[in-house]
Amino acid sequence: AGETGRGAEAGNGSESEAVPLPEMQDADAGPLLDEEQAAAMQRLAEAMKAGDKVKAARILLDDEDAFRALFYEIMESNRYLYKDGLLRPDLEGEGLVLNGGSVCFYGEFRGGKPDGKCMALQAATLDMPRYDFADGQWKAGRLDGQGILGYRYFDGAPEGEAWEVKKEGRFVQDQMDGEIIYSISSQSGETAIWKMDVANGVTQLDGRWKQTPDGDSYQLAAQNDTARAYVLTPEEAAVTRWVNLLVWEVQ
C-alpha cells in the first residue's frame, strides 16, 4: 500500500532534588517563582536536558494549567531563561525557555534566541497524547545545520496513524536541504525508511521516483521495504513541506 504525502518511557521516576528559592529578587532576574512553580520548571528542565522527550511531554501535559498560568499570567507572555530556580530576561547561556503553555525550548541561547544545540518540544492531546519536536543545531532562532524533527504518540496511536514519524538531515534557516531520511514507525516496531533529495524544503523528483500506473502521481519505494511507497502528485511535490514547524518566532 502506498504512503500518502502527509507529513524507554519514563514514569514518575525518582523525585527531583528541591531547588532552593532565592530569598531576594535579583535586580537582573525575572518574576520570582513559588516552590510549586520552581519544582515544575526544574522537573521539565531536567527531562529536557536528558533528552527524555516522553517524560518532558508528560510533565507539560500533567501540569498544563500551571504552565499556562505561569507563562501567560506570571511571565505576561514574555520569554525568560530558567536555570537553577531563577527566571532571567536575558536569554544567554544554557537553560529552559517556555514559549507558551505547552511549548518549551532547552539548550543554548545567544542574543535572545536559540543558537547552538537546542531542542524544541510541544505536547498536545489530540485523539491521543503526543509530542512534536525539533532537535539539532540552531542559529539566530532557526534550525540551521544537522537536525531531526518529527512527532510521536506515547500512549498508543490513533487508528490508522503512524506511531512515530522522523525527518532527519541538514537545515538551512528552518528548511531542509540536501539528502534527508524520512521514517515512519508503527507501535509494533515496524519501520519504513525513505531517502530523498530536498531543496529549500521542496521534494526533488529525481530518477528514483517512478510514475504510478495511472500516471497521475510519483512514488518512491522505501529503502528497507520495496512494497511500501511514498506517493506525491506533481502539485504536492511542488509544496514546501520539509520544514521546521516548531519555530522560535513567526517570520
Coordinates of C-alpha atoms in Angstrom, one line a residue:
A1 CA 0.0 0.0 0.0
G2 CA 1.3 3.5 -0.8
E3 CA 2.0 6.1 1.8
T4 CA 0.4 9.4 1.3
G5 CA 2.4 12.6 1.3
R6 CA 1.3 13.6 4.8
G7 CA 3.6 14.5 6.8
A8 CA 12.2 3.6 27.4
E9 CA 9.1 5.5 28.6
A10 CA 9.7 7.1 31.9
G11 CA 7.2 7.1 34.7
N12 CA 7.2 9.3 37.7
G13 CA 10.8 8.1 38.3
S14 CA 12.8 9.5 41.2
E15 CA 11.9 12.8 42.7
S16 CA 13.9 15.8 41.6
E17 CA 16.0 17.5 44.2
A18 CA 14.4 20.6 45.6
V19 CA 15.7 23.8 44.1
P20 CA 16.5 26.4 46.8
L21 CA 14.5 29.6 46.1
P22 CA 16.2 32.9 46.3
E23 CA 15.4 35.0 49.4
M24 CA 15.6 38.3 47.5
Q25 CA 14.8 39.3 43.9
D26 CA 17.9 39.8 41.8
A27 CA 17.9 43.1 40.0
D28 CA 18.6 41.3 36.7
A29 CA 16.1 38.5 37.3
G30 CA 12.6 38.0 36.1
P31 CA 9.5 37.2 38.2
L32 CA 10.0 35.1 41.3
L33 CA 8.7 31.5 41.3
D34 CA 7.0 29.9 44.2
E35 CA 8.0 26.4 45.3
E36 CA 5.5 24.6 43.2
Q37 CA 6.3 26.6 40.0
A38 CA 10.1 26.2 40.6
A39 CA 9.6 22.4 41.1
A40 CA 7.6 22.1 37.9
M41 CA 10.2 24.1 35.9
Q42 CA 13.0 22.1 37.4
R43 CA 11.4 18.7 36.5
L44 CA 10.9 19.9 33.0
A45 CA 14.4 21.3 32.7
E46 CA 15.9 18.0 33.9
A47 CA 13.8 15.9 31.4
M48 CA 14.7 18.2 28.5
K49 CA 18.4 18.3 29.4
A50 CA 18.4 14.5 29.5
G51 CA 16.7 14.4 26.1
D52 CA 13.8 12.4 27.6
K53 CA 11.0 13.7 25.3
V54 CA 8.3 11.3 26.7
K55 CA 8.9 12.4 30.3
A56 CA 9.1 16.1 29.3
A57 CA 5.8 15.8 27.3
R58 CA 4.1 14.1 30.3
I59 CA 5.2 16.9 32.6
L60 CA 3.9 19.5 30.2
L61 CA 0.5 17.8 29.9
D62 CA 0.2 16.8 33.6
D63 CA 1.0 20.4 34.7
E64 CA -0.6 22.1 31.7
D65 CA -2.7 24.5 33.7
A66 CA 0.2 25.5 35.9
F67 CA 2.5 26.2 32.9
R68 CA -0.2 28.2 31.1
A69 CA -0.8 30.3 34.2
L70 CA 3.0 30.7 34.6
F71 CA 3.6 31.8 31.0
Y72 CA 0.5 34.0 30.4
E73 CA 0.0 35.4 33.9
I74 CA 3.2 35.4 35.8
M75 CA 5.5 35.9 32.8
E76 CA 2.9 38.0 31.0
S77 CA 3.7 36.1 27.7
N78 CA 7.3 37.1 27.9
R79 CA 10.2 34.6 27.5
Y80 CA 12.6 34.0 30.3
L81 CA 15.6 31.7 30.7
Y82 CA 15.0 29.3 33.6
K83 CA 18.1 27.9 35.4
D84 CA 18.6 26.9 39.0
G85 CA 15.4 28.3 40.3
L86 CA 15.6 31.7 38.6
L87 CA 13.9 33.3 35.6
R88 CA 16.2 35.7 33.7
P89 CA 15.0 38.1 31.0
D90 CA 18.4 38.0 29.2
L91 CA 18.3 34.7 27.2
E92 CA 22.0 33.9 27.3
G93 CA 23.6 30.6 28.0
E94 CA 22.1 27.2 28.6
G95 CA 18.6 26.8 30.1
L96 CA 14.9 26.2 29.6
V97 CA 12.5 28.7 28.0
L98 CA 8.7 28.4 27.9
N99 CA 7.3 29.6 24.6
G100 CA 3.6 29.2 25.5
G101 CA 1.7 26.9 27.9
S102 CA 2.7 23.6 26.1
V103 CA 5.9 24.5 24.1
C104 CA 9.4 24.7 25.5
F105 CA 13.0 25.1 24.3
Y106 CA 16.0 23.7 26.1
G107 CA 19.6 24.3 25.0
E108 CA 22.0 27.1 24.2
F109 CA 20.8 30.7 23.8
R110 CA 22.7 33.7 22.4
G111 CA 21.3 37.1 21.5
G112 CA 18.0 36.2 23.0
K113 CA 17.4 33.3 20.6
P114 CA 18.2 29.6 20.3
D115 CA 21.8 29.5 19.0
G116 CA 23.8 26.3 19.2
K117 CA 22.5 22.9 20.3
C118 CA 18.8 23.2 21.2
M119 CA 15.6 21.1 21.3
A120 CA 12.1 22.5 21.0
L121 CA 9.2 20.3 22.2
Q122 CA 5.4 20.7 22.1
A123 CA 3.0 18.4 23.9
A124 CA -0.7 18.0 23.0
T125 CA -3.6 15.6 23.4
L126 CA -5.3 15.2 20.1
D127 CA -7.0 11.8 19.8
M128 CA -4.1 10.5 22.0
P129 CA -1.2 12.3 23.8
R130 CA 1.8 13.0 21.6
Y131 CA 4.8 15.3 21.3
D132 CA 6.3 17.2 18.4
F133 CA 10.0 18.0 18.5
A134 CA 12.7 19.8 16.6
D135 CA 16.3 19.0 17.8
G136 CA 19.6 20.0 16.4
Q137 CA 21.8 23.0 15.6
W138 CA 20.2 26.4 15.7
K139 CA 21.4 29.7 14.6
A140 CA 19.7 33.1 15.4
G141 CA 16.5 31.3 16.3
R142 CA 16.2 28.9 13.4
L143 CA 17.3 25.3 12.8
D144 CA 20.5 25.7 10.8
G145 CA 22.7 22.7 10.5
Q146 CA 22.2 19.0 11.2
G147 CA 18.8 18.3 12.9
I148 CA 15.9 16.0 13.3
L149 CA 12.2 16.7 13.8
G150 CA 9.0 14.7 14.0
Y151 CA 6.4 13.5 16.4
R152 CA 5.5 10.5 18.5
Y153 CA 2.3 9.3 20.2
F154 CA 3.3 7.8 23.6
D155 CA 0.1 6.3 25.0
G156 CA -1.0 4.5 21.8
A157 CA -1.5 5.9 18.4
P158 CA -5.0 6.6 16.9
E159 CA -6.2 4.0 14.5
G160 CA -4.7 4.3 11.0
E161 CA -1.9 6.8 12.1
A162 CA 1.8 6.3 12.4
W163 CA 3.1 5.9 16.0
E164 CA 6.3 7.9 15.2
V165 CA 7.5 10.0 12.3
K166 CA 11.0 11.4 11.9
K167 CA 12.7 13.7 9.4
E168 CA 16.5 13.9 9.6
G169 CA 19.0 15.9 7.6
R170 CA 20.5 19.3 7.1
F171 CA 18.5 22.5 7.7
V172 CA 19.1 26.0 6.3
Q173 CA 17.0 28.6 8.2
D174 CA 14.3 26.1 9.2
Q175 CA 14.1 24.4 5.7
M176 CA 15.6 21.0 5.0
D177 CA 18.1 21.0 2.2
G178 CA 20.0 18.1 0.6
E179 CA 19.5 14.4 1.2
I180 CA 17.1 13.6 4.0
I181 CA 16.0 10.5 5.8
Y182 CA 12.2 10.1 6.4
S183 CA 10.9 7.3 8.5
I184 CA 7.5 6.1 9.7
S185 CA 7.2 3.6 12.6
S186 CA 4.3 1.6 13.9
Q187 CA 3.6 0.8 17.5
S188 CA 4.6 -2.8 16.8
G189 CA 8.1 -1.7 15.9
E190 CA 7.9 -1.9 12.1
T191 CA 9.7 1.0 10.4
A192 CA 9.8 2.1 6.8
I193 CA 12.6 4.4 5.7
W194 CA 13.0 6.7 2.7
K195 CA 15.9 8.7 1.4
M196 CA 15.1 11.6 -0.9
D197 CA 16.6 14.8 -2.1
V198 CA 15.1 18.2 -1.0
A199 CA 15.9 21.7 -2.0
N200 CA 14.8 24.6 0.2
G201 CA 12.1 22.4 1.7
V202 CA 10.8 21.2 -1.6
T203 CA 10.9 17.5 -2.7
Q204 CA 13.1 16.9 -5.8
L205 CA 11.6 14.3 -8.1
D206 CA 14.8 12.7 -9.3
G207 CA 15.3 9.4 -11.1
R208 CA 14.5 7.4 -8.0
W209 CA 10.8 8.4 -8.3
K210 CA 8.6 6.4 -10.6
Q211 CA 5.3 7.3 -12.1
T212 CA 2.3 5.4 -10.8
P213 CA 0.5 3.2 -13.3
D214 CA -2.3 5.8 -13.7
G215 CA 0.4 8.4 -14.5
D216 CA -1.1 10.9 -12.1
S217 CA 1.5 10.6 -9.3
Y218 CA 5.1 9.7 -8.5
Q219 CA 6.2 7.1 -6.0
L220 CA 9.4 6.3 -4.2
A221 CA 10.0 2.9 -2.7
A222 CA 11.1 2.6 0.9
Q223 CA 14.8 1.7 1.3
N224 CA 14.0 -1.3 3.5
D225 CA 10.7 -2.4 2.1
T226 CA 10.1 -2.0 -1.6
A227 CA 6.4 -3.0 -1.1
R228 CA 5.8 0.4 0.5
A229 CA 6.0 3.7 -1.4
Y230 CA 5.8 7.4 -0.6
V231 CA 3.4 8.9 -3.1
L232 CA 3.1 12.5 -4.3
T233 CA 1.2 14.2 -7.1
P234 CA 3.2 16.8 -9.0
E235 CA 1.3 19.6 -7.2
E236 CA 2.1 18.0 -3.8
A237 CA 5.8 17.7 -4.8
A238 CA 5.9 21.4 -5.5
V239 CA 4.8 22.3 -2.0
T240 CA 7.4 23.4 0.6
R241 CA 6.8 20.6 3.1
W242 CA 10.1 19.7 4.6
V243 CA 10.4 22.5 7.2
N244 CA 10.6 23.1 10.9
L245 CA 7.1 23.9 12.3
L246 CA 8.3 24.5 15.9
V247 CA 9.6 27.9 15.1
W248 CA 11.0 30.3 17.7
E249 CA 9.1 33.2 16.2
V250 CA 6.7 33.7 13.3
Q251 CA 8.7 35.2 10.4

